[in-house]
Coordinates of C-alpha atoms in Angstrom, one line a residue:
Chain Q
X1 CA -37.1 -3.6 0.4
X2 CA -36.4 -7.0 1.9
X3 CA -33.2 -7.7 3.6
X4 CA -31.1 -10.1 2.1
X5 CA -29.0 -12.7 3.1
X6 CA -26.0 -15.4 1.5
X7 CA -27.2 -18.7 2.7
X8 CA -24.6 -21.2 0.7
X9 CA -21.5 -20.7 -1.0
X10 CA -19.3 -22.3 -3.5
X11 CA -16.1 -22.2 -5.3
X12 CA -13.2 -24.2 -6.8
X13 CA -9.9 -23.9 -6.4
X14 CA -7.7 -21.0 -8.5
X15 CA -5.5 -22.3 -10.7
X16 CA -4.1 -23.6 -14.6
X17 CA -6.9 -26.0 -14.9
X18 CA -6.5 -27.9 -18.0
X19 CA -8.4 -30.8 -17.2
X20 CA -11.5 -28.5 -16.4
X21 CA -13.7 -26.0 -19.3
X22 CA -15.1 -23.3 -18.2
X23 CA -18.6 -24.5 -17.9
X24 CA -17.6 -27.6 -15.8
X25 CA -15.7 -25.2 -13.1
X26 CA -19.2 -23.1 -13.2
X27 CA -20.7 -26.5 -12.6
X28 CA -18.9 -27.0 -9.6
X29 CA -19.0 -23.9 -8.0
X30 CA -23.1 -23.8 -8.2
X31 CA -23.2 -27.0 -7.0
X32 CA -21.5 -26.6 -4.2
X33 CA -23.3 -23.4 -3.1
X34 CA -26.8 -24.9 -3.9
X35 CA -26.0 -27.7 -1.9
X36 CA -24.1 -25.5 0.6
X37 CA -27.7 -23.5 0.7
X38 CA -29.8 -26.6 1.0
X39 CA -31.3 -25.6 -1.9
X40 CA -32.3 -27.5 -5.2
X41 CA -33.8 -24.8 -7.5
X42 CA -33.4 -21.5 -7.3
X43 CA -35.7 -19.0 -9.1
X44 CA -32.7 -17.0 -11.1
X45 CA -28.9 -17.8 -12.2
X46 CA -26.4 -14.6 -12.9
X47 CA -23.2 -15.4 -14.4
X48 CA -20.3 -12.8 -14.0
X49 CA -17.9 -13.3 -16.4
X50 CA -15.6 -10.8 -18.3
X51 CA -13.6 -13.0 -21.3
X52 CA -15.5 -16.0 -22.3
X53 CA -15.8 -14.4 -26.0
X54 CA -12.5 -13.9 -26.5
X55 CA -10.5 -16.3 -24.9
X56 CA -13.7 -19.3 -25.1
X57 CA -15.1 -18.5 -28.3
X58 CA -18.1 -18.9 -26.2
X59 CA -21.0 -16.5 -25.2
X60 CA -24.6 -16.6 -23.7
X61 CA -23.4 -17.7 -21.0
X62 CA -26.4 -17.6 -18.7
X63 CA -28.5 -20.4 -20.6
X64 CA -25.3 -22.6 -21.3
X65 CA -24.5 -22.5 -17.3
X66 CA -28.0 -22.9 -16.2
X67 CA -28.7 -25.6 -18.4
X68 CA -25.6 -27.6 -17.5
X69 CA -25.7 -27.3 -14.0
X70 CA -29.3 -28.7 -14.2
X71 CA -31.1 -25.6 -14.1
X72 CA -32.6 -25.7 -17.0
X73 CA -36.0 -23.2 -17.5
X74 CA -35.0 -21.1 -15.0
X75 CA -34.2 -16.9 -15.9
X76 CA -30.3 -16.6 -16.5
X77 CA -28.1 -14.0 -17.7
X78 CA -24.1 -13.3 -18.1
X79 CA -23.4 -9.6 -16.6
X80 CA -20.1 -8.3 -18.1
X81 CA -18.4 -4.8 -16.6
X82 CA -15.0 -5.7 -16.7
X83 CA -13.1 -7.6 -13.9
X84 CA -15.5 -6.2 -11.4
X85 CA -18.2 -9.0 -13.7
X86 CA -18.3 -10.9 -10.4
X87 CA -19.4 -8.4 -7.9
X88 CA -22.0 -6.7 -10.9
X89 CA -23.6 -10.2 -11.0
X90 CA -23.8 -10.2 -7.3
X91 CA -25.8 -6.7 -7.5
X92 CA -28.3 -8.0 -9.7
X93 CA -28.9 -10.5 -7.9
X94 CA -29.4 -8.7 -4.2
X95 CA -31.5 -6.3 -6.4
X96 CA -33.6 -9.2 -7.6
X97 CA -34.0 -11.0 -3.7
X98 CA -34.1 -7.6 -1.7
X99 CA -37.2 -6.1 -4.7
X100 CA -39.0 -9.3 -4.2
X101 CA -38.6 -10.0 -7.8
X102 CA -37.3 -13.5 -6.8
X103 CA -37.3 -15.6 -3.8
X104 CA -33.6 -17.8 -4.0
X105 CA -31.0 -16.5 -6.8
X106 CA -27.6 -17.7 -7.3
X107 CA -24.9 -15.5 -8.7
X108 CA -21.6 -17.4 -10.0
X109 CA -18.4 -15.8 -11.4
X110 CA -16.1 -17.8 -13.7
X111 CA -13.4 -17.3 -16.2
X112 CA -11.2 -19.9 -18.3
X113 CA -8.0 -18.1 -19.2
X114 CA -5.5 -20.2 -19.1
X115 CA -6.3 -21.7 -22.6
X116 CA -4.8 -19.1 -24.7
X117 CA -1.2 -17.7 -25.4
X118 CA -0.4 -14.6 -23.3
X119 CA -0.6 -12.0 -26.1
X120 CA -4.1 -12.9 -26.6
X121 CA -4.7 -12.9 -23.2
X122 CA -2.9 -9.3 -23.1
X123 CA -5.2 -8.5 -25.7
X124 CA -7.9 -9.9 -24.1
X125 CA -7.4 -8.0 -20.8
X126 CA -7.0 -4.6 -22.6
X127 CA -10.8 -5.0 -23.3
X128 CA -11.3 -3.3 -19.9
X129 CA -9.7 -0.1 -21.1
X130 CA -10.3 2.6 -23.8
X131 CA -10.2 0.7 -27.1
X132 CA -9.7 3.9 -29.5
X133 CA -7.8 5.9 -27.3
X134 CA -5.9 3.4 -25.0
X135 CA -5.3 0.0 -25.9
X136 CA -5.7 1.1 -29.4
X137 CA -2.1 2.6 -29.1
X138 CA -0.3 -0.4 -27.5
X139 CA -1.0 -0.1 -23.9
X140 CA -1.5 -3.4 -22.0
X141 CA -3.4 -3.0 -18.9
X142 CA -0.6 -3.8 -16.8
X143 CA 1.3 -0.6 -18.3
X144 CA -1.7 1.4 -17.3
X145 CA -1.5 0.5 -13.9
X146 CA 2.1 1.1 -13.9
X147 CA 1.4 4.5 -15.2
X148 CA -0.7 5.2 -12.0
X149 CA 2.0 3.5 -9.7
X150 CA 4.8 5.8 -11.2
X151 CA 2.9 8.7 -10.7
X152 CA 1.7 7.7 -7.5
X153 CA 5.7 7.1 -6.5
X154 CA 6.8 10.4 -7.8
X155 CA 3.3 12.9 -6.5
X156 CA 4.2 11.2 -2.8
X157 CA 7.7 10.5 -2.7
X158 CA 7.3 6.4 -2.4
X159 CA 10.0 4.1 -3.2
X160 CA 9.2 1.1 -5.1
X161 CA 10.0 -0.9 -2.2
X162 CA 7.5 0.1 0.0
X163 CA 4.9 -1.8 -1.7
X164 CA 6.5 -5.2 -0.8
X165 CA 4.3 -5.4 2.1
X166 CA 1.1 -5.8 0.0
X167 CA 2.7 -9.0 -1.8
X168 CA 4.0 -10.6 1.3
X169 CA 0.8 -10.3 3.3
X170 CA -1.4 -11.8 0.3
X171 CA 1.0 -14.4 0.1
X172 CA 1.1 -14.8 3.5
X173 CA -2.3 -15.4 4.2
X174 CA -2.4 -17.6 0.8
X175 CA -0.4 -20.5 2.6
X176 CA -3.6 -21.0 4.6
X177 CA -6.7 -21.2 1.7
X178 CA -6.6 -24.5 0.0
X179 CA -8.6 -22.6 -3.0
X180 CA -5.5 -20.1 -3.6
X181 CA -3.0 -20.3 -6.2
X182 CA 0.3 -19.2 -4.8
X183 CA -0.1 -21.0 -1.5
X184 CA 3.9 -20.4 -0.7
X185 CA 5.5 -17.0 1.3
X186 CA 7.4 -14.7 -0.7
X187 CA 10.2 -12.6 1.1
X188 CA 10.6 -8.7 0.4
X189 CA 13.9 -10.0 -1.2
X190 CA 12.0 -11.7 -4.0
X191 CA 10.0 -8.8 -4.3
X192 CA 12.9 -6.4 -5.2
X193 CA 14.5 -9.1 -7.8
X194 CA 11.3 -9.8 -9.3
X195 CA 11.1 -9.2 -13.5
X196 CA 9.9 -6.4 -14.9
X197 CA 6.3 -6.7 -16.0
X198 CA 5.7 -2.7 -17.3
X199 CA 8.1 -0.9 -15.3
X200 CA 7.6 -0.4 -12.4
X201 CA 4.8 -2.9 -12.0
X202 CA 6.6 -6.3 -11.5
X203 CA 5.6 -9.8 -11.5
X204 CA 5.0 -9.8 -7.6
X205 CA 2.9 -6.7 -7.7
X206 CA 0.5 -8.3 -10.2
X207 CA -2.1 -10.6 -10.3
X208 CA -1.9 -14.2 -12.0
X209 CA -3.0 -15.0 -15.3
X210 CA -5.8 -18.3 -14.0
X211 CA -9.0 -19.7 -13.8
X212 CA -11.6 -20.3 -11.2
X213 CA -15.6 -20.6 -10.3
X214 CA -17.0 -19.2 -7.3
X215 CA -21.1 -19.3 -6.2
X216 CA -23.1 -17.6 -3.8
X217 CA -26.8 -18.3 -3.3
X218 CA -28.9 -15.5 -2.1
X219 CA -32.6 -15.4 -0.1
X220 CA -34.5 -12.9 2.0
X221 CA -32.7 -13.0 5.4
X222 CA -36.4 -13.7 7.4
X223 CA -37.3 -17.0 4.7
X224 CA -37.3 -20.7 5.8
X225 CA -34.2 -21.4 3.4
X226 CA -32.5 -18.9 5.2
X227 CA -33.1 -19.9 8.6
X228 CA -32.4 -23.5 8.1
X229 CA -29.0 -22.5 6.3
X230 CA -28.3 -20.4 9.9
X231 CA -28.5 -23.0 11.9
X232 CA -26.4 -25.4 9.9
X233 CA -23.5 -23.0 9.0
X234 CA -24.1 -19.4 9.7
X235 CA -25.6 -16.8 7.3
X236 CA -24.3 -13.4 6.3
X237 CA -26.2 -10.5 5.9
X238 CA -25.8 -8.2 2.9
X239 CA -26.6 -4.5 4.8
X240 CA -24.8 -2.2 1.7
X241 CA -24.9 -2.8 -1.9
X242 CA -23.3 0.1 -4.4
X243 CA -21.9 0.7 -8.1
X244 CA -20.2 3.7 -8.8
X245 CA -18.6 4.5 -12.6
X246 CA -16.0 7.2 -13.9
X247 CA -13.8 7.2 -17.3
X248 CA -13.0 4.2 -18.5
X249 CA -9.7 5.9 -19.7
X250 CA -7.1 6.8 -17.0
X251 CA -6.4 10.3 -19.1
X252 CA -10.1 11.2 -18.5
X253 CA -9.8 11.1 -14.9
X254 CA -10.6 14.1 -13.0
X255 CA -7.6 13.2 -11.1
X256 CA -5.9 9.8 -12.0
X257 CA -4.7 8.9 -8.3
X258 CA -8.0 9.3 -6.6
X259 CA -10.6 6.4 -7.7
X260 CA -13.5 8.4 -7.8
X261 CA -15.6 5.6 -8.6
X262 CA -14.0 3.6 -5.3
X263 CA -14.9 7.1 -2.7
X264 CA -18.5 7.1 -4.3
X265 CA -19.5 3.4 -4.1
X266 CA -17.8 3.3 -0.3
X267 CA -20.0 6.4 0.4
X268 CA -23.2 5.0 -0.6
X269 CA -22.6 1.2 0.7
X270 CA -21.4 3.1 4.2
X271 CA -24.9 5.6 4.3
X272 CA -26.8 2.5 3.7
X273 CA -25.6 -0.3 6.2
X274 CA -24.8 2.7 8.4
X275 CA -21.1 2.3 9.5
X276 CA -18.0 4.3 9.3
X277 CA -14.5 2.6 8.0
X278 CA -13.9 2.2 11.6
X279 CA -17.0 -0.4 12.5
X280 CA -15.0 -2.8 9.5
X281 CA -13.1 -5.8 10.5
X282 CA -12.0 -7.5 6.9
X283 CA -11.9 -5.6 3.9
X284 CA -11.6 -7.8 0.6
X285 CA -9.9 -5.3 -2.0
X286 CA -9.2 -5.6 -5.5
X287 CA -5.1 -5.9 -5.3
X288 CA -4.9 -7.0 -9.1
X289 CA -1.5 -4.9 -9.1
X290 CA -0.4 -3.3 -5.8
X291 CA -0.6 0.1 -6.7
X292 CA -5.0 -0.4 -6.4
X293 CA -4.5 -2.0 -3.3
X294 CA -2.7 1.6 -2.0
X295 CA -5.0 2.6 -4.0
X296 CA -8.4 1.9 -2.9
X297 CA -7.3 1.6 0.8
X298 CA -7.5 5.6 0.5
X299 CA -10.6 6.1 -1.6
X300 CA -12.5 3.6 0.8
X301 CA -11.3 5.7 4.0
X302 CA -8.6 3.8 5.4
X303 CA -5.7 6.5 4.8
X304 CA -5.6 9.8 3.8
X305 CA -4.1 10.5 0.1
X306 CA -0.8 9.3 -0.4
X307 CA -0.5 7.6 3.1
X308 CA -2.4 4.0 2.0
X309 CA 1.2 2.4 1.2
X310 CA 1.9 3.2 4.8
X311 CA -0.7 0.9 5.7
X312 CA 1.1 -2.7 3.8
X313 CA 4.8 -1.1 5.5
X314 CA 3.2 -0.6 9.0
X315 CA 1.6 -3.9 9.0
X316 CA -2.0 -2.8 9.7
X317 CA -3.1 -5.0 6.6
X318 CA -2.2 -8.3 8.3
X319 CA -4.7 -10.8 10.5
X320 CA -3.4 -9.4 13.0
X321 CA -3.8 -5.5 12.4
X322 CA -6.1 -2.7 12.3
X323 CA -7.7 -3.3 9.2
X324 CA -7.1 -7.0 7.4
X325 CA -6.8 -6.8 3.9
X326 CA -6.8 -10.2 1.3
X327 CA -7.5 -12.2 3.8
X328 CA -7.0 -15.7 1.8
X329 CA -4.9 -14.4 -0.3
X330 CA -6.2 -11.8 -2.3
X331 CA -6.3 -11.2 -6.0
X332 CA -2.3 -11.6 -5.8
X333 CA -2.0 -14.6 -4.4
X334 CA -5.6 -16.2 -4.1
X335 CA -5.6 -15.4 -8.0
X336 CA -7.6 -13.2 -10.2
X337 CA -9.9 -15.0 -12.6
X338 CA -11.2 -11.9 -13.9
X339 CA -15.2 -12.1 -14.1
X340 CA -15.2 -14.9 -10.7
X341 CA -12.6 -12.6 -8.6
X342 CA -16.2 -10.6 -7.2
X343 CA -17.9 -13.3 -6.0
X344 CA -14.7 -14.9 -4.6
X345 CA -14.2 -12.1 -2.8
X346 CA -17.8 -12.7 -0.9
X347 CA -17.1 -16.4 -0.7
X348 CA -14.4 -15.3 1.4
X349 CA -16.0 -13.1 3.7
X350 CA -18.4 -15.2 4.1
X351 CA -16.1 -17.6 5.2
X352 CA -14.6 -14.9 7.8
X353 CA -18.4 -13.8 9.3
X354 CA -19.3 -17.5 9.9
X355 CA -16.1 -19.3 10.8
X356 CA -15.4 -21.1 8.7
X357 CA -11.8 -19.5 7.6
X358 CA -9.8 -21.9 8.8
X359 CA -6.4 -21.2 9.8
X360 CA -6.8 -17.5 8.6
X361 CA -10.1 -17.0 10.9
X362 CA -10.1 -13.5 12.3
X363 CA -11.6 -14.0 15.9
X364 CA -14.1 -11.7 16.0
X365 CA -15.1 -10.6 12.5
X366 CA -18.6 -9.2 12.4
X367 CA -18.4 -6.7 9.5
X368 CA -16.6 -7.4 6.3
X369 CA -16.4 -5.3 3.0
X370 CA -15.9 -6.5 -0.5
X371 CA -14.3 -4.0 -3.2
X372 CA -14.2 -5.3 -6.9
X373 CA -13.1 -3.1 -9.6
X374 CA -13.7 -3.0 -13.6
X375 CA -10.6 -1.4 -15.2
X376 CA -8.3 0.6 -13.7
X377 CA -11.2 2.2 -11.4
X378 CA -13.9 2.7 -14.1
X379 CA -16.6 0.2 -12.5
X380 CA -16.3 0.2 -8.7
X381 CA -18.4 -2.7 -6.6
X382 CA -19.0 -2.5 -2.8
X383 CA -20.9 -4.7 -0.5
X384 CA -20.7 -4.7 3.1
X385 CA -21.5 -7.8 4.6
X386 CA -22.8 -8.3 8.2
X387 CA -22.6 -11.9 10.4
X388 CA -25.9 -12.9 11.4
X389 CA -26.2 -14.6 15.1
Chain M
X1 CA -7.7 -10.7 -35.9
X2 CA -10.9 -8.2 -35.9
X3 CA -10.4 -6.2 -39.3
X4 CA -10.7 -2.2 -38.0
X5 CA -10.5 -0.4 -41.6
X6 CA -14.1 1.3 -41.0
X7 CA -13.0 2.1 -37.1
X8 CA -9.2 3.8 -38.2
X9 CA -11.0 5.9 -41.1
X10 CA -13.6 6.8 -37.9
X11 CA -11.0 8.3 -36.1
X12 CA -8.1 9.8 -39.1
X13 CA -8.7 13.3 -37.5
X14 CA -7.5 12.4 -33.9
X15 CA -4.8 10.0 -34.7
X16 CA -2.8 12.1 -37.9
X17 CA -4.1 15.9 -36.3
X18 CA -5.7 15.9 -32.5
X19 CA -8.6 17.1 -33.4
X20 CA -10.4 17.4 -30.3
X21 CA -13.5 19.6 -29.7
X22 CA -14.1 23.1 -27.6
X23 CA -17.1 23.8 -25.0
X24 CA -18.7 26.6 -26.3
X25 CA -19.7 27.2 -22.6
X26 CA -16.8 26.4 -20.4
X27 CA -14.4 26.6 -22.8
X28 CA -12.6 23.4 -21.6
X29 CA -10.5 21.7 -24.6
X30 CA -11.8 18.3 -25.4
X31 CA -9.5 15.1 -26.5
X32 CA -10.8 12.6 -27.6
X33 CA -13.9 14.0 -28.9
X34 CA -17.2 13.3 -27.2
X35 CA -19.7 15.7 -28.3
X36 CA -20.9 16.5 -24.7
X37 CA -18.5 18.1 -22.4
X38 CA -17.4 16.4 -19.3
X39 CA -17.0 19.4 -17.3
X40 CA -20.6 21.4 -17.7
X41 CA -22.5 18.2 -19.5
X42 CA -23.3 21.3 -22.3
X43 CA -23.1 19.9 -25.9
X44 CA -19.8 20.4 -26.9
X45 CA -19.1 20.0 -30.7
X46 CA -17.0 22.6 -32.5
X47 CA -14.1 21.0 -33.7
X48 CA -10.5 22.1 -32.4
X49 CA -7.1 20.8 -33.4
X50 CA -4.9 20.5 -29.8
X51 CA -0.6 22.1 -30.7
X52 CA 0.5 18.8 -29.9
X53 CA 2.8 20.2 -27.1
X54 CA 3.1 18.7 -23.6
X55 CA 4.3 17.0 -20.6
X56 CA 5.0 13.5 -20.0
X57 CA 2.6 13.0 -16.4
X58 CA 3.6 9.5 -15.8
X59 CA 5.3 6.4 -18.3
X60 CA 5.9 3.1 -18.5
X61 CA 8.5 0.8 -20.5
X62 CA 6.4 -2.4 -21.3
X63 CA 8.1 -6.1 -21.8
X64 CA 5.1 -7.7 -22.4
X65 CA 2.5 -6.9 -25.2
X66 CA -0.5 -7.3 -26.8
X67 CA -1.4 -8.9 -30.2
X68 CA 0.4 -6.9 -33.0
X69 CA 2.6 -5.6 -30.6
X70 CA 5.1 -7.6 -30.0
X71 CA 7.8 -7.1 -32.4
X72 CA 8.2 -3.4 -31.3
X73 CA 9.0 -4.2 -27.1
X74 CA 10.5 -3.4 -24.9
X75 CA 8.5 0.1 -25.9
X76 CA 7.9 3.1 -23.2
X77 CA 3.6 4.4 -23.1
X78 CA 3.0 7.6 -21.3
X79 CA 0.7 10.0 -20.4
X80 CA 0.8 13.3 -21.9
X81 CA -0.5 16.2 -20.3
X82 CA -1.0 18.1 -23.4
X83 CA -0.7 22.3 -23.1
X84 CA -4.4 23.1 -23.6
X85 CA -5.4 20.9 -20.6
X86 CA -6.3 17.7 -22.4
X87 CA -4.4 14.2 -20.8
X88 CA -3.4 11.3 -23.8
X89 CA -2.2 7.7 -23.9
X90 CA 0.2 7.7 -26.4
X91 CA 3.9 5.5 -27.1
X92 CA 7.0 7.6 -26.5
X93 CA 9.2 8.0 -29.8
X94 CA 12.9 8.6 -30.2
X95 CA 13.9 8.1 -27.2
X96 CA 15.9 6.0 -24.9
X97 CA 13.7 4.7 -21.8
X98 CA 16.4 5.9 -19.4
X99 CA 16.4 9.2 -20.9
X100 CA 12.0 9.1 -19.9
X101 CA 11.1 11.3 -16.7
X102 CA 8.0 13.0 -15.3
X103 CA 7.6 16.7 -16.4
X104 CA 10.0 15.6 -19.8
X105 CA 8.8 18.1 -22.7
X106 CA 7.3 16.1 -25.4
X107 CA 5.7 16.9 -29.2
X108 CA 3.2 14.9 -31.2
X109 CA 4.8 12.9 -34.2
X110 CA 3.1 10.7 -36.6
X111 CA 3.9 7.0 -36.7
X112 CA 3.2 3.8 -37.4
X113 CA 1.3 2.3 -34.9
X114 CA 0.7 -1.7 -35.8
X115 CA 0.5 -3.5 -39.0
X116 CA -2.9 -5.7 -38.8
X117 CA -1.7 -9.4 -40.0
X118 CA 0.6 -9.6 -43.6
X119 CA -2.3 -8.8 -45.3
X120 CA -3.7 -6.1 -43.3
X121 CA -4.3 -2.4 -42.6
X122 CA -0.4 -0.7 -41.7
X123 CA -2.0 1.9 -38.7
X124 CA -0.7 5.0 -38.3
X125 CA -1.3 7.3 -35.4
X126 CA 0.3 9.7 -32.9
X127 CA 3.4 8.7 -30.8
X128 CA 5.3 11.4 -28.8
X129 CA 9.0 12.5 -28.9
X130 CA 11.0 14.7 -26.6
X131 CA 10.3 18.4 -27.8
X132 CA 13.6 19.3 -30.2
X133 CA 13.2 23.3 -29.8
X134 CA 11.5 25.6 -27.5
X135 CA 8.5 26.1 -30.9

């Protein structure tokens, strides 16, 4: 197996963008990577992308991109598992460079949502859960996740408050990412007034409704592309690569507040770049609503059960703590455009691991992990990422 | 709007009766049906129709909603830990949300669910209300 690095990376800013279809915003987030990469034609194009059927009336994705970002001729595919799309597409693509099935591959994410009227995007969104036997009897995916947080609230005695801290670090660290949506502070005040989403999920513990393009373009870490790429801007390492599954439907879970799918995928990324939770310095989670930030923080190691809320009050999620969470913003306040969030998510860290973070840049970050998640835990994505001197 | 006649029909046993299945080798209770149990991986198809009776586990009152949906919010979803073992998403019926908690005793009713469009399917399925006698 090769070892594989991210040479170039790409993305557009998170936002309504009604000026921009989803093709052009996939246009400019390949670009920019490919050019990021000094590269002019890569060998393979992955598209993750969750929605484009319902809310674009447009499929095949992988030719339509390919073709229109000047591609054309070269193998491309749309991955779809949910909103973890992004960080699936990203996995084919490492599996393609480190096999040696291909030489240069670049993986985009994109989704156009902003388009259609929120009951067809609440429809839309639902298509990540259990048609038949979940969505089938009314349930938005927000009211799923609130189900969890509820439970989660009443199993370990959590007031609602306590997960402010998640919302006001995201948006914290927001005010400093040009890309991010919500580039404004919120105070804990704003939290507790917020409306009512699905009780007790509110409109600061959830994700925006957005769209957005992100690229990443991938080569083996020892190739001249690579090393030319090094010495330009810095190169990252991808040293642990995992998807884990469980039910899609929350009611099939062995037990609903432990993401199974999470533990497993940490586990096998962890045994293969050969660290512990300790040796991470960034951790890139998938905070769609709070409750999965608490969450995931405890399936991925970082807290024991019931304790990962403790992390957002103690303040061991900030810049500045023990374990930096949503580092531009996260889903909250970055935004979640559902199939692109994986790859912005590596975008990010690759950002951290080569400095080029800006005012969020951590000072020493060697080691950063990405976490994106299909459903409410059904799909579970982890890469570990690794700077490269 | 996708037309689902073919996919309710499918599924009439579940949504008017829970009619789940039964693994002939653990003898875990099965809901929905899935033909191969998730608990021993044995094939698991004998049909077996679930009392109805549970918990509420956790609940939600939702002011937003999805297509076909929306002339029925605010509305309260749970999850019902059902007495045979079995967890279900289902709408709480007959009931005020304030009167909603964790642990609340709850029965299977049938109701209607969504109408598809003016000239479409009226669905019917399971909701649950608070249990009215100690049955």
């Amino acid at each position: 197996m090769r070892d594989v690095a991210i040479i170039g990376i790409g993305q557009t800013p998170v936002g309504e963008h009604w000026d921009r279809s989803l093709r052009h915003l996939a246009h400019d987030a390949v670009r920019a990577a490919l050019h990021d990469a000094g590269v002019e034609r890569p060998d393979a194009l992955y598209v993750g992308n969750m929605l484009s059927g319902e809310l674009v009336g447009q499929e095949h994705l992988g030719a339509l991109i390919a073709d229109f970002v000047g591609l054309r001729g070269v193998e491309a595919v749309k991955i779809e598992a949910a909103c973890g799309s992004g960080a699936a597409a990203l996995r084919m693509g490492y599996i393609a460079v480190a096999g040696g099935i291909h030489d240069v591959v670049v993986v985009a994410g994109v989704e156009k949502m902003t388009d259609s009227p929120s009951e067809v995007i609440t429809s839309a969104l639902a298509m990540a859960a259990d048609q038949e036997y979940e969505a089938g009897q009314g349930i938005s995916f927000v009211a799923l996740n609130a189900m969890l947080m509820r439970r989660y609230m009443h199993e370990f005695r959590v007031p609602h408050d306590a997960f402010a801290g998640f919302a006001v670090n995201a948006h914290h660290n927001a005010v400093g990412n040009p890309n991010a949506m919500f580039p404004r502070p919120i105070t804990v005040e704003a939290y507790q007034q917020a409306a009512m989403i699905a009780d007790p999920i509110n409109l600061l513990d959830s994700s925006p409704v957005c769209d957005g393009a992100a690229a990443v373009v991938l080569a083996p870490a020892d190739s001249e592309v690579a090393r030319r790429a090094r010495q330009a801007h810095g190169i990252a390492r991808i040293i642990g690569s995992a998807i884990a599954t469980d039910s899609v439907a929350i009611h099939d879970r062995r037990d609903p507040l432990f993401l199974e799918a999470a533990f497993l995928s940490c586990q096998k990324a962890y045994a293969q770049a050969q660290v512990t939770p300790a040796d991470i310095d960034l951790f890139e989670l998938h905070d769609a609503f709070s409750i999965m930030a608490a969450l995931s923080l405890e399936a991925a190691g970082f807290a024991r059960r019931g304790e990962g809320v403790r992390l957002a009050m103690n303040g061991d999620i900030t810049l500045e703590g023990r374990i930096p969470i949503s580092t531009m913003g996260g889903l909250k306040a970055r935004g979640h455009p559902v199939g692109a969030t994986g790859v912005y998510q590596i975008v990010e860290i690759v950002q951290q691991l080569t400095g080029r973070a800006g005012p969020n840049q951590l000072p020493s970050a060697r080691l950063g992990m990405a976490q994106n998640i299909g459903g409410s835990g059904a799909t579970v994505i982890t890469h570990i990422l690794e700077a490269a001197d | 709007m996708v037309v689902h006649i073919p996919r309710n029909w499918r599924i009439r046993q579940q949504r008017y009766r829970l009619v789940g299945e039964r693994c002939e080798r653990c003898g875990n209770a099965l809901f929905p049906p899935r033909d191969t149990c998730p608990h021993c991986a044995e094939s698991a198809q004998t049909s077996y129709m679930l009392s109805g009776r549970g918990q509420v586990y956790s609940y939600s009152v939702m002011y937003d909603g999805p297509q076909g949906y929306e002339a029925y919010l605010p509305y309260t979803v749970a999850l019902i830990k059902l007495e045979e073992g079995p967890m279900v998403t289902a709408q709480l019926t007959d009931v005020h949300p304030d009167e909603v908690h964790i642990g609340m005793p709850v029965e299977m009713v049938t109701r209607k669910l969504t109408e598809e469009g003016p000239e479409g399917q009226i669905v019917y399925g399971y909701k649950f209300r608070p249990r009215l006698r100690a049955n």
